[in-house]
Amino acid sequence: MSSSQFDHKLSGPSLAFQPLYQQVAEYIKQLIVERRWQPGEMLPSEFKLADEFNVSQGTVRKALTLLTDTKIVTRRQGVGTFVSEHTAQDALFRFFPLQADGKGADLPKAELLSKELVEPIESVQTALSITAKDKVVKLKRRRILDNEFCMLETIYLPSKRFPDIEKREDIPHTLYHFYQTDYNQTVFKTRDSIKAVLASKSDAKSLGIEKGMPLLMVTRVTESIDGKLIEYRESKCRTDHYHYQVELD
Amino acid sequence: MSSSQFDHKLSGPSLAFQPLYQQVAEYIKQLIVERRWQPGEMLPSEFKLADEFNVSQGTVRKALTLLTDTKIVTRRQGVGTFVSEHTAQDALFRFFPLQADGKGADLPKAELLSKELVEPIESVQTALSITAKDKVVKLKRRRILDNEFCMLETIYLPSKRFPDIEKREDIPHTLYHFYQTDYNQTVFKTRDSIKAVLASKSDAKSLGIEKGMPLLMVTRVTESIDGKLIEYRESKCRTDHYHYQVELD
């Protein structure tokens, strides 16, 4: 019975025509999600993995290449393959697209203004695919680049995935790293939607600018490596000295 | 003599430690840039390429995978490997990030407002790394999504790379495809820098909106597959019904 269930799973429509190395990659990713290996930990050798999964070493190598391309694992030449860890710097450079004009990427600081457990408003429910009963933690932060306030953030986290995070007194600047180390939530990708808005009176006060100044309004939905929506955030960004940078290829 | 030049080339500093398949990929790319094969044309088989370059078929396969990842070639299962062609639709979906709210990617239309040969202003010189003596062609366009004006574009092209383009009466909506078919300039990547601005009186008139409305100002530098800067454009985008969409991973 259990064997026929397995057969069924492998022959199901979503796996049709999926090459073996992709199936192996999926499986390794699942083991990482389930914490068989911790972030930063070295995976067994290709030889051992091939032996365990009963596939060729070439197939394991192709699976690891796929997982490297999607940044789930990291290879260190001559050492081995490691479960990727969001170091503070890493995640910032990868997911923080605001840059000071005429300068390269820099590490912004963050000032936490408030944290509270709330019922999600409708836009947050839609963004995170949750209901009004699913509580969220709301964080407000102010980001600092070049000794100037550049951005106001309102961040919503499903309380179920981040239990009691609103009680923590040690929330660091580098949230994505913190999500991974303290809540086993690894950011995999973000989807930003960008609009132009006018600064409200309260935006202006918080950022030390004039009301009516044009700002970028970036709404971001963040997905974890297990495909769950783990964060929604709304950021209002000054662009008088900053710009949002995107490369497409 | 010619053989020692070749040796020297392969052992030069920029190629140090570059795996063979990367060198092969570079070489194939160079042949594509030099038009040995046209966009849309099928490459010789892996077997033939391996024979010609005197490397293994596995090396050719890895080189083609690299060129597929960077979208320089396209594989069609069971048919062969083709030089990528910017079809109208392709290039639009890949490089046009403005979307109507609540809808998916759509194909915008374009209305050409003016075209002229001019001396580049300083910002254009800097963006394209050219001098005041290098003439540029300036195109102005208005983009249409959902039967509404959504964007104003000012596009600068180095005249040297697009000779007499200002005289053409048949400039189509889909410029990147046109650059490739008529000027042998293939877009490889774009770098966008996004700010928020207020609509000027002239912006407002062109877009049918009110002066002072917040707009996105997207400045884009475009690089061709041979690593040259081939276009600079400034786009002012409405975001009352549209947003600029970005995925990071």
Tab-separated table of C-alpha atoms in Angstrom:
chain	number	residue	atom	x	y	z
A	1	MET	CA	0.000	0.000	0.000
A	2	SER	CA	2.622	2.493	0.963
A	3	SER	CA	4.664	1.476	-2.061
A	4	SER	CA	1.751	2.062	-4.431
A	5	GLN	CA	1.146	5.456	-2.831
A	6	PHE	CA	4.754	6.297	-3.566
A	7	ASP	CA	4.409	5.108	-7.153
A	8	HIS	CA	1.320	7.215	-7.517
A	9	LYS	CA	3.156	10.243	-6.196
A	10	LEU	CA	6.034	9.867	-8.630
A	11	SER	CA	3.739	9.359	-11.610
A	12	GLY	CA	1.348	12.180	-10.699
A	13	PRO	CA	0.757	14.937	-13.234
A	14	SER	CA	3.003	17.494	-11.509
A	15	LEU	CA	5.987	15.167	-11.747
A	16	ALA	CA	5.399	14.025	-15.316
A	17	PHE	CA	8.557	14.382	-17.380
A	18	GLN	CA	10.535	15.833	-14.478
A	19	PRO	CA	14.134	14.675	-14.932
A	20	LEU	CA	15.627	12.576	-12.140
A	21	TYR	CA	18.093	15.269	-11.011
A	22	GLN	CA	15.203	17.701	-10.517
A	23	GLN	CA	13.393	15.157	-8.370
A	24	VAL	CA	16.581	14.655	-6.349
A	25	ALA	CA	16.952	18.454	-6.004
A	26	GLU	CA	13.334	18.706	-4.776
A	27	TYR	CA	13.991	15.968	-2.266
A	28	ILE	CA	17.195	17.544	-0.916
A	29	LYS	CA	15.383	20.888	-0.642
A	30	GLN	CA	12.618	19.168	1.332
A	31	LEU	CA	15.203	17.681	3.720
A	32	ILE	CA	16.692	21.163	4.196
A	33	VAL	CA	13.224	22.597	4.906
A	34	GLU	CA	12.737	19.833	7.463
A	35	ARG	CA	16.067	20.742	9.090
A	36	ARG	CA	17.876	17.496	8.470
A	37	TRP	CA	20.830	19.847	7.987
A	38	GLN	CA	21.046	23.311	9.582
A	39	PRO	CA	21.845	26.553	7.744
A	40	GLY	CA	25.623	26.728	7.412
A	41	GLU	CA	26.049	22.962	7.792
A	42	MET	CA	27.979	20.936	5.217
A	43	LEU	CA	26.044	18.339	3.193
A	44	PRO	CA	27.366	14.771	2.876
A	45	SER	CA	29.626	14.163	-0.142
A	46	GLU	CA	28.154	13.612	-3.608
A	47	PHE	CA	29.267	10.019	-3.302
A	48	LYS	CA	27.360	9.492	-0.044
A	49	LEU	CA	24.232	11.266	-1.290
A	50	ALA	CA	24.306	9.201	-4.500
A	51	ASP	CA	24.578	6.062	-2.441
A	52	GLU	CA	21.753	7.066	-0.101
A	53	PHE	CA	19.354	8.122	-2.884
A	54	ASN	CA	20.414	5.238	-5.114
A	55	VAL	CA	21.170	7.476	-8.089
A	56	SER	CA	24.402	8.232	-9.943
A	57	GLN	CA	26.917	10.747	-8.641
A	58	GLY	CA	26.374	12.748	-11.844
A	59	THR	CA	22.684	13.084	-10.987
A	60	VAL	CA	23.515	14.323	-7.476
A	61	ARG	CA	25.962	16.808	-8.968
A	62	LYS	CA	23.300	18.179	-11.349
A	63	ALA	CA	20.803	18.398	-8.466
A	64	LEU	CA	23.330	20.347	-6.364
A	65	THR	CA	24.043	22.675	-9.292
A	66	LEU	CA	20.326	23.418	-9.515
A	67	LEU	CA	20.181	24.091	-5.758
A	68	THR	CA	23.261	26.313	-6.070
A	69	ASP	CA	21.645	28.320	-8.877
A	70	THR	CA	18.602	28.924	-6.699
A	71	LYS	CA	20.931	29.797	-3.768
A	72	ILE	CA	19.533	27.073	-1.504
A	73	VAL	CA	23.013	25.609	-1.112
A	74	THR	CA	26.440	27.188	-1.541
A	75	ARG	CA	29.557	25.482	-2.854
A	76	ARG	CA	32.980	26.180	-1.453
A	77	GLN	CA	35.722	25.148	-3.857
A	78	GLY	CA	37.656	22.171	-2.541
A	79	VAL	CA	35.650	22.039	0.697
A	80	GLY	CA	32.072	20.949	0.019
A	81	THR	CA	28.447	22.006	-0.340
A	82	PHE	CA	26.746	23.928	2.479
A	83	VAL	CA	23.158	24.809	3.318
A	84	SER	CA	22.959	28.528	2.522
A	85	GLU	CA	22.836	30.833	5.483
A	86	HIS	CA	21.586	34.391	5.270
A	87	THR	CA	24.462	36.287	6.695
A	88	ALA	CA	23.454	39.821	7.549
A	89	GLN	CA	25.384	41.251	4.634
A	90	ASP	CA	24.282	38.645	2.136
A	91	ALA	CA	20.562	39.094	2.600
A	92	LEU	CA	20.874	42.866	2.622
A	93	PHE	CA	22.748	43.051	-0.656
A	94	ARG	CA	20.458	40.487	-2.205
A	95	PHE	CA	17.122	41.935	-1.121
A	96	PHE	CA	17.704	45.632	-0.337
A	97	PRO	CA	17.502	47.474	-3.658
A	98	LEU	CA	17.600	51.086	-2.398
A	99	GLN	CA	20.952	52.787	-3.034
A	100	ALA	CA	22.328	56.252	-2.360
A	101	ASP	CA	22.746	58.165	-5.659
A	102	GLY	CA	26.226	57.955	-7.115
A	103	LYS	CA	27.243	55.201	-4.673
A	104	GLY	CA	27.161	51.422	-4.711
A	105	ALA	CA	25.126	49.113	-2.483
A	106	ASP	CA	25.503	49.963	1.210
A	107	LEU	CA	24.322	48.435	4.479
A	108	PRO	CA	21.354	50.385	5.860
A	109	LYS	CA	20.663	50.585	9.591
A	110	ALA	CA	17.214	50.102	11.080
A	111	GLU	CA	15.429	51.711	14.010
A	112	LEU	CA	12.465	49.760	15.410
A	113	LEU	CA	9.635	52.198	16.173
A	114	SER	CA	6.899	49.817	17.378
A	115	LYS	CA	5.802	46.161	17.544
A	116	GLU	CA	2.337	44.789	18.297
A	117	LEU	CA	0.091	41.779	17.779
A	118	VAL	CA	-2.950	42.801	15.692
A	119	GLU	CA	-5.800	41.495	13.565
A	120	PRO	CA	-4.814	41.781	9.916
A	121	ILE	CA	-6.549	44.450	7.851
A	122	GLU	CA	-8.001	43.281	4.538
A	123	SER	CA	-5.016	44.218	2.352
A	124	VAL	CA	-2.740	42.209	4.650
A	125	GLN	CA	-5.105	39.223	4.613
A	126	THR	CA	-5.089	39.242	0.809
A	127	ALA	CA	-1.327	39.686	0.520
A	128	LEU	CA	-0.544	36.839	2.937
A	129	SER	CA	-3.519	34.603	1.990
A	130	ILE	CA	-4.770	34.507	5.597
A	131	THR	CA	-8.108	35.217	7.296
A	132	ALA	CA	-9.094	37.891	9.827
A	133	LYS	CA	-8.704	35.294	12.597
A	134	ASP	CA	-5.011	34.703	11.826
A	135	LYS	CA	-3.230	37.249	14.008
A	136	VAL	CA	-0.229	39.112	12.619
A	137	VAL	CA	2.654	40.931	14.244
A	138	LYS	CA	3.070	44.483	12.966
A	139	LEU	CA	6.530	46.063	13.118
A	140	LYS	CA	7.299	49.657	12.206
A	141	ARG	CA	10.852	50.605	11.339
A	142	ARG	CA	12.807	53.529	10.006
A	143	ARG	CA	15.834	52.787	7.808
A	144	ILE	CA	18.980	54.858	7.769
A	145	LEU	CA	21.479	55.213	4.896
A	146	ASP	CA	24.317	57.732	4.851
A	147	ASN	CA	23.187	59.110	8.270
A	148	GLU	CA	19.788	60.099	6.920
A	149	PHE	CA	16.295	58.584	7.264
A	150	CYS	CA	15.592	57.101	3.841
A	151	MET	CA	12.674	54.738	4.377
A	152	LEU	CA	9.660	53.927	6.569
A	153	GLU	CA	8.643	50.273	6.788
A	154	THR	CA	5.484	48.585	8.045
A	155	ILE	CA	6.048	44.841	8.289
A	156	TYR	CA	3.381	42.160	8.837
A	157	LEU	CA	4.332	38.652	9.997
A	158	PRO	CA	1.889	35.755	10.482
A	159	SER	CA	2.011	35.105	14.226
A	160	LYS	CA	1.727	31.356	13.639
A	161	ARG	CA	5.126	31.311	11.924
A	162	PHE	CA	6.764	33.817	14.267
A	163	PRO	CA	5.341	32.908	17.709
A	164	ASP	CA	5.833	35.620	20.358
A	165	ILE	CA	8.184	37.636	18.127
A	166	GLU	CA	6.387	40.784	19.377
A	167	LYS	CA	7.723	40.060	22.884
A	168	ARG	CA	11.364	39.881	21.790
A	169	GLU	CA	13.530	42.732	22.987
A	170	ASP	CA	16.470	41.708	20.811
A	171	ILE	CA	15.068	42.102	17.272
A	172	PRO	CA	18.134	42.945	15.167
A	173	HIS	CA	18.490	45.185	12.090
A	174	THR	CA	18.888	42.211	9.817
A	175	LEU	CA	15.452	40.593	9.922
A	176	TYR	CA	15.865	37.946	7.198
A	177	HIS	CA	18.849	36.469	9.004
A	178	PHE	CA	16.876	36.556	12.281
A	179	TYR	CA	13.868	34.825	10.655
A	180	GLN	CA	16.182	31.999	9.637
A	181	THR	CA	18.156	31.565	12.837
A	182	ASP	CA	15.304	32.045	15.318
A	183	TYR	CA	12.157	30.926	13.452
A	184	ASN	CA	13.422	28.493	10.798
A	185	GLN	CA	11.939	30.703	8.070
A	186	THR	CA	14.338	31.087	5.152
A	187	VAL	CA	13.582	33.832	2.639
A	188	PHE	CA	13.638	32.446	-0.883
A	189	LYS	CA	12.235	35.242	-3.018
A	190	THR	CA	10.485	38.574	-2.827
A	191	ARG	CA	7.967	40.196	-5.161
A	192	ASP	CA	7.970	43.999	-5.113
A	193	SER	CA	5.269	46.177	-6.590
A	194	ILE	CA	6.326	49.826	-6.909
A	195	LYS	CA	4.196	52.955	-7.102
A	196	ALA	CA	4.799	56.686	-6.664
A	197	VAL	CA	2.917	58.454	-3.832
A	198	LEU	CA	2.949	61.810	-2.032
A	199	ALA	CA	4.333	62.014	1.518
A	200	SER	CA	1.559	62.357	4.112
A	201	LYS	CA	1.958	64.681	7.096
A	202	SER	CA	3.003	61.723	9.263
A	203	ASP	CA	5.463	60.352	6.640
A	204	ALA	CA	6.994	63.797	6.429
A	205	LYS	CA	7.421	64.037	10.185
A	206	SER	CA	8.998	60.571	10.469
A	207	LEU	CA	11.408	61.078	7.587
A	208	GLY	CA	12.225	64.734	8.271
A	209	ILE	CA	10.987	65.884	4.868
A	210	GLU	CA	8.173	68.101	3.544
A	211	LYS	CA	4.589	66.917	3.136
A	212	GLY	CA	3.728	66.276	-0.520
A	213	MET	CA	7.233	65.181	-1.502
A	214	PRO	CA	7.083	62.278	-4.022
A	215	LEU	CA	8.057	58.911	-2.499
A	216	LEU	CA	8.306	55.353	-3.766
A	217	MET	CA	5.753	53.052	-2.181
A	218	VAL	CA	7.115	49.501	-2.390
A	219	THR	CA	4.812	46.657	-1.327
A	220	ARG	CA	6.634	43.368	-0.914
A	221	VAL	CA	5.426	39.802	-0.487
A	222	THR	CA	8.116	37.367	0.678
A	223	GLU	CA	8.157	33.634	0.060
A	224	SER	CA	10.142	31.078	2.061
A	225	ILE	CA	11.978	28.116	0.556
A	226	ASP	CA	9.040	25.861	1.453
A	227	GLY	CA	6.790	28.043	-0.718
A	228	LYS	CA	4.881	29.801	2.107
A	229	LEU	CA	4.144	33.531	2.296
A	230	ILE	CA	5.983	34.637	5.424
A	231	GLU	CA	6.011	38.423	5.291
A	232	TYR	CA	4.195	41.394	3.786
A	233	ARG	CA	5.748	44.834	3.993
A	234	GLU	CA	4.978	48.340	2.833
A	235	SER	CA	7.952	50.677	2.488
A	236	LYS	CA	7.865	54.371	1.735
A	237	CYS	CA	11.205	55.468	0.273
A	238	ARG	CA	12.688	58.892	-0.299
A	239	THR	CA	14.295	59.258	-3.701
A	240	ASP	CA	15.744	62.756	-3.446
A	241	HIS	CA	19.128	61.181	-2.623
A	242	TYR	CA	18.339	57.509	-3.289
A	243	HIS	CA	17.069	55.276	-6.051
A	244	TYR	CA	15.670	51.766	-6.334
A	245	GLN	CA	17.997	49.702	-8.536
A	246	VAL	CA	16.902	46.764	-10.738
A	247	GLU	CA	18.777	44.641	-13.254
A	248	LEU	CA	16.798	42.614	-15.786
A	249	ASP	CA	18.338	40.005	-18.055
B	1	MET	CA	53.192	32.626	-34.914
B	2	SER	CA	49.421	32.452	-35.127
B	3	SER	CA	49.431	29.360	-32.927
B	4	SER	CA	51.505	31.099	-30.217
B	5	GLN	CA	49.111	34.066	-30.328
B	6	PHE	CA	46.289	31.661	-29.700
B	7	ASP	CA	48.175	30.071	-26.805
B	8	HIS	CA	48.799	33.482	-25.364
B	9	LYS	CA	45.115	34.338	-25.626
B	10	LEU	CA	44.055	31.221	-23.755
B	11	SER	CA	46.600	31.720	-20.981
B	12	GLY	CA	45.918	35.466	-20.550
B	13	PRO	CA	45.030	36.772	-17.085
B	14	SER	CA	41.318	37.180	-17.780
B	15	LEU	CA	41.044	33.525	-18.693
B	16	ALA	CA	43.007	32.199	-15.704
B	17	PHE	CA	41.103	29.366	-14.028
B	18	GLN	CA	38.168	29.718	-16.411
B	19	PRO	CA	36.834	26.209	-17.001
B	20	LEU	CA	36.954	24.940	-20.580
B	21	TYR	CA	33.169	24.980	-21.038
B	22	GLN	CA	33.078	28.671	-20.090
B	23	GLN	CA	35.746	29.401	-22.677
B	24	VAL	CA	33.732	27.476	-25.250
B	25	ALA	CA	30.577	29.400	-24.245
B	26	GLU	CA	32.461	32.712	-24.643
B	27	TYR	CA	33.653	31.621	-28.050
B	28	ILE	CA	30.201	30.570	-29.260
B	29	LYS	CA	28.793	33.874	-27.975
B	30	GLN	CA	31.474	35.732	-29.924
B	31	LEU	CA	30.524	33.827	-33.087
B	32	ILE	CA	26.886	34.798	-32.511
B	33	VAL	CA	27.860	38.445	-32.009
B	34	GLU	CA	29.799	38.239	-35.283
B	35	ARG	CA	26.701	36.833	-36.995
B	36	ARG	CA	28.106	33.451	-37.949
B	37	TRP	CA	24.563	32.355	-37.148
B	38	GLN	CA	21.530	34.654	-37.404
B	39	PRO	CA	18.913	35.156	-34.666
B	40	GLY	CA	16.444	32.285	-34.955
B	41	GLU	CA	18.946	30.055	-36.778
B	42	MET	CA	19.714	26.555	-35.489
B	43	LEU	CA	23.259	25.854	-34.280
B	44	PRO	CA	25.155	22.773	-35.538
B	45	SER	CA	24.735	19.650	-33.394
B	46	GLU	CA	26.715	19.190	-30.172
B	47	PHE	CA	28.664	16.494	-31.972
B	48	LYS	CA	29.666	18.834	-34.813
B	49	LEU	CA	30.539	21.704	-32.461
B	50	ALA	CA	32.628	19.370	-30.300
B	51	ASP	CA	34.445	18.180	-33.386
B	52	GLU	CA	35.066	21.719	-34.656
B	53	PHE	CA	36.307	23.092	-31.309
B	54	ASN	CA	38.220	19.899	-30.524
B	55	VAL	CA	36.555	19.461	-27.097
B	56	SER	CA	34.265	16.767	-25.717
B	57	GLN	CA	30.550	16.716	-26.424
B	58	GLY	CA	29.954	17.066	-22.653
B	59	THR	CA	31.896	20.344	-22.672
B	60	VAL	CA	29.804	21.657	-25.570
B	61	ARG	CA	26.657	20.618	-23.721
B	62	LYS	CA	27.727	22.524	-20.578
B	63	ALA	CA	28.623	25.568	-22.685
B	64	LEU	CA	25.186	25.493	-24.334
B	65	THR	CA	23.511	25.168	-20.911
B	66	LEU	CA	25.347	28.306	-19.798
B	67	LEU	CA	24.263	30.144	-22.947
B	68	THR	CA	20.696	28.916	-22.384
B	69	ASP	CA	20.710	30.224	-18.805
B	70	THR	CA	21.794	33.635	-20.043
B	71	LYS	CA	19.128	33.429	-22.807
B	72	ILE	CA	21.669	33.823	-25.634
B	73	VAL	CA	20.485	30.547	-27.147
B	74	THR	CA	17.203	28.665	-26.770
B	75	ARG	CA	16.759	24.912	-26.724
B	76	ARG	CA	13.796	23.216	-28.340
B	77	GLN	CA	13.307	19.714	-26.985
B	78	GLY	CA	14.052	17.101	-29.654
B	79	VAL	CA	14.845	19.724	-32.285
B	80	GLY	CA	18.037	21.592	-31.472
B	81	THR	CA	19.618	24.753	-30.111
B	82	PHE	CA	18.736	28.091	-31.684
B	83	VAL	CA	20.196	31.596	-31.518
B	84	SER	CA	17.676	33.489	-29.384
B	85	GLU	CA	15.502	35.901	-31.235
B	86	HIS	CA	13.672	38.733	-29.545
B	87	THR	CA	10.186	38.091	-30.674
B	88	ALA	CA	7.991	41.079	-30.022
B	89	GLN	CA	6.214	39.321	-27.175
B	90	ASP	CA	9.340	37.841	-25.619
B	91	ALA	CA	11.252	41.073	-25.248
B	92	LEU	CA	8.199	42.892	-23.945
B	93	PHE	CA	7.469	40.394	-21.203
B	94	ARG	CA	11.133	40.161	-20.306
B	95	PHE	CA	11.932	43.857	-20.183
B	96	PHE	CA	8.637	45.702	-19.664
B	97	PRO	CA	7.943	45.671	-15.918
B	98	LEU	CA	4.917	48.015	-15.792
B	99	GLN	CA	1.647	46.170	-15.196
B	100	ALA	CA	-1.965	47.247	-14.808
B	101	ASP	CA	-3.085	46.773	-11.172
B	102	GLY	CA	-4.868	43.508	-10.555
B	103	LYS	CA	-3.848	42.115	-13.963
B	104	GLY	CA	-0.910	40.113	-15.251
B	105	ALA	CA	1.714	41.211	-17.767
B	106	ASP	CA	0.181	42.721	-20.887
B	107	LEU	CA	1.500	43.963	-24.219
B	108	PRO	CA	1.637	47.770	-24.270
B	109	LYS	CA	1.268	49.755	-27.478
B	110	ALA	CA	3.514	52.646	-28.401
B	111	GLU	CA	2.903	55.933	-30.186
B	112	LEU	CA	5.985	57.625	-31.647
B	113	LEU	CA	5.777	61.381	-30.967
B	114	SER	CA	9.087	62.585	-32.456
B	115	LYS	CA	12.508	61.486	-33.731
B	116	GLU	CA	15.587	63.634	-34.308
B	117	LEU	CA	19.377	63.508	-34.541
B	118	VAL	CA	20.873	65.610	-31.717
B	119	GLU	CA	24.040	66.294	-29.744
B	120	PRO	CA	23.852	64.366	-26.467
B	121	ILE	CA	23.313	66.396	-23.306
B	122	GLU	CA	25.704	65.676	-20.453
B	123	SER	CA	23.512	63.120	-18.634
B	124	VAL	CA	23.177	61.134	-21.869
B	125	GLN	CA	26.938	61.297	-22.503
B	126	THR	CA	27.592	59.912	-19.027
B	127	ALA	CA	24.945	57.191	-19.255
B	128	LEU	CA	26.170	55.918	-22.632
B	129	SER	CA	29.901	56.619	-22.069
B	130	ILE	CA	30.116	58.807	-25.182
B	131	THR	CA	31.351	62.343	-25.903
B	132	ALA	CA	29.508	65.479	-27.068
B	133	LYS	CA	30.733	64.775	-30.608
B	134	ASP	CA	28.988	61.370	-30.764
B	135	LYS	CA	25.558	62.181	-32.169
B	136	VAL	CA	22.517	60.427	-30.726
B	137	VAL	CA	19.028	59.828	-32.059
B	138	LYS	CA	16.309	60.983	-29.674
B	139	LEU	CA	12.930	59.278	-29.844
B	140	LYS	CA	9.881	60.322	-27.852
B	141	ARG	CA	7.094	57.834	-27.327
B	142	ARG	CA	3.879	57.469	-25.411
B	143	ARG	CA	2.937	53.962	-24.215
B	144	ILE	CA	-0.604	52.696	-23.978
B	145	LEU	CA	-1.928	49.950	-21.658
B	146	ASP	CA	-5.608	49.171	-21.210
B	147	ASN	CA	-6.542	51.992	-23.650
B	148	GLU	CA	-4.919	54.619	-21.444
B	149	PHE	CA	-1.648	56.575	-21.683
B	150	CYS	CA	0.527	55.066	-18.969
B	151	MET	CA	4.055	56.178	-19.786
B	152	LEU	CA	6.168	58.803	-21.562
B	153	GLU	CA	9.536	57.679	-22.906
B	154	THR	CA	12.564	59.602	-24.118
B	155	ILE	CA	15.011	57.224	-25.785
B	156	TYR	CA	18.613	57.989	-26.801
B	157	LEU	CA	20.466	55.782	-29.289
B	158	PRO	CA	24.098	56.222	-30.360
B	159	SER	CA	23.844	57.142	-34.051
B	160	LYS	CA	26.976	55.120	-34.828
B	161	ARG	CA	25.178	51.893	-33.855
B	162	PHE	CA	21.839	52.858	-35.382
B	163	PRO	CA	22.807	54.698	-38.611
B	164	ASP	CA	19.963	56.748	-40.139
B	165	ILE	CA	17.355	55.267	-37.777
B	166	GLU	CA	15.874	58.783	-37.461
B	167	LYS	CA	14.981	58.648	-41.165
B	168	ARG	CA	13.024	55.403	-40.886
B	169	GLU	CA	9.287	55.742	-41.332
B	170	ASP	CA	8.611	52.173	-40.239
B	171	ILE	CA	9.824	52.160	-36.603
B	172	PRO	CA	7.638	49.527	-34.907
B	173	HIS	CA	6.259	49.378	-31.336
B	174	THR	CA	8.690	46.636	-30.403
B	175	LEU	CA	12.048	48.403	-30.480
B	176	TYR	CA	14.279	45.655	-29.022
B	177	HIS	CA	13.188	43.256	-31.742
B	178	PHE	CA	13.774	45.974	-34.352
B	179	TYR	CA	17.276	46.727	-32.954
B	180	GLN	CA	18.134	43.081	-33.449
B	181	THR	CA	16.654	42.493	-36.894
B	182	ASP	CA	17.636	45.810	-38.495
B	183	TYR	CA	20.796	46.907	-36.627
B	184	ASN	CA	22.329	43.672	-35.306
B	185	GLN	CA	22.071	45.013	-31.735
B	186	THR	CA	20.769	42.348	-29.352
B	187	VAL	CA	19.618	43.493	-25.923
B	188	PHE	CA	21.262	41.421	-23.206
B	189	LYS	CA	20.413	43.230	-20.006
B	190	THR	CA	18.952	46.446	-18.664
B	191	ARG	CA	19.724	48.391	-15.501
B	192	ASP	CA	16.827	50.463	-14.152
B	193	SER	CA	17.133	53.170	-11.544
B	194	ILE	CA	13.762	54.235	-10.103
B	195	LYS	CA	12.746	57.483	-8.413
B	196	ALA	CA	9.477	59.200	-7.579
B	197	VAL	CA	8.811	62.606	-9.209
B	198	LEU	CA	5.923	65.044	-9.643
B	199	ALA	CA	4.288	65.394	-13.071
B	200	SER	CA	5.302	68.628	-14.817
B	201	LYS	CA	2.769	70.649	-16.792
B	202	SER	CA	3.983	69.046	-20.030
B	203	ASP	CA	3.937	65.493	-18.558
B	204	ALA	CA	0.387	66.128	-17.389
B	205	LYS	CA	-0.713	67.297	-20.830
B	206	SER	CA	0.883	64.329	-22.622
B	207	LEU	CA	-0.521	61.741	-20.221
B	208	GLY	CA	-3.912	63.342	-19.683
B	209	ILE	CA	-3.409	63.679	-15.915
B	210	GLU	CA	-3.110	66.534	-13.430
B	211	LYS	CA	0.113	68.473	-12.831
B	212	GLY	CA	1.787	67.439	-9.567
B	213	MET	CA	0.596	63.828	-9.677
B	214	PRO	CA	3.331	61.462	-8.401
B	215	LEU	CA	5.005	59.442	-11.187
B	216	LEU	CA	7.777	56.874	-11.339
B	217	MET	CA	10.847	58.112	-13.171
B	218	VAL	CA	12.711	55.077	-14.514
B	219	THR	CA	16.116	55.674	-16.110
B	220	ARG	CA	17.399	52.656	-17.995
B	221	VAL	CA	20.784	51.785	-19.479
B	222	THR	CA	20.725	48.856	-21.889
B	223	GLU	CA	23.639	46.571	-22.703
B	224	SER	CA	23.958	44.391	-25.809
B	225	ILE	CA	25.324	40.840	-25.809
B	226	ASP	CA	28.714	42.164	-26.935
B	227	GLY	CA	28.864	44.272	-23.768
B	228	LYS	CA	28.240	47.692	-25.380
B	229	LEU	CA	25.834	50.350	-24.076
B	230	ILE	CA	23.286	50.691	-26.860
B	231	GLU	CA	20.420	52.673	-25.370
B	232	TYR	CA	19.587	55.127	-22.602
B	233	ARG	CA	15.970	55.877	-21.805
B	234	GLU	CA	14.010	57.974	-19.342
B	235	SER	CA	10.434	56.853	-18.700
B	236	LYS	CA	7.818	58.653	-16.656
B	237	CYS	CA	5.149	56.199	-15.509
B	238	ARG	CA	1.715	56.733	-14.029
B	239	THR	CA	1.042	54.477	-11.068
B	240	ASP	CA	-2.567	55.367	-10.296
B	241	HIS	CA	-3.642	52.246	-12.230
B	242	TYR	CA	-0.242	50.610	-12.796
B	243	HIS	CA	2.739	49.362	-10.853
B	244	TYR	CA	6.321	48.408	-11.606
B	245	GLN	CA	6.816	44.742	-10.733
B	246	VAL	CA	10.136	43.177	-9.593
B	247	GLU	CA	11.005	39.701	-8.385
B	248	LEU	CA	14.230	39.187	-6.447
B	249	ASP	CA	15.667	35.780	-5.598
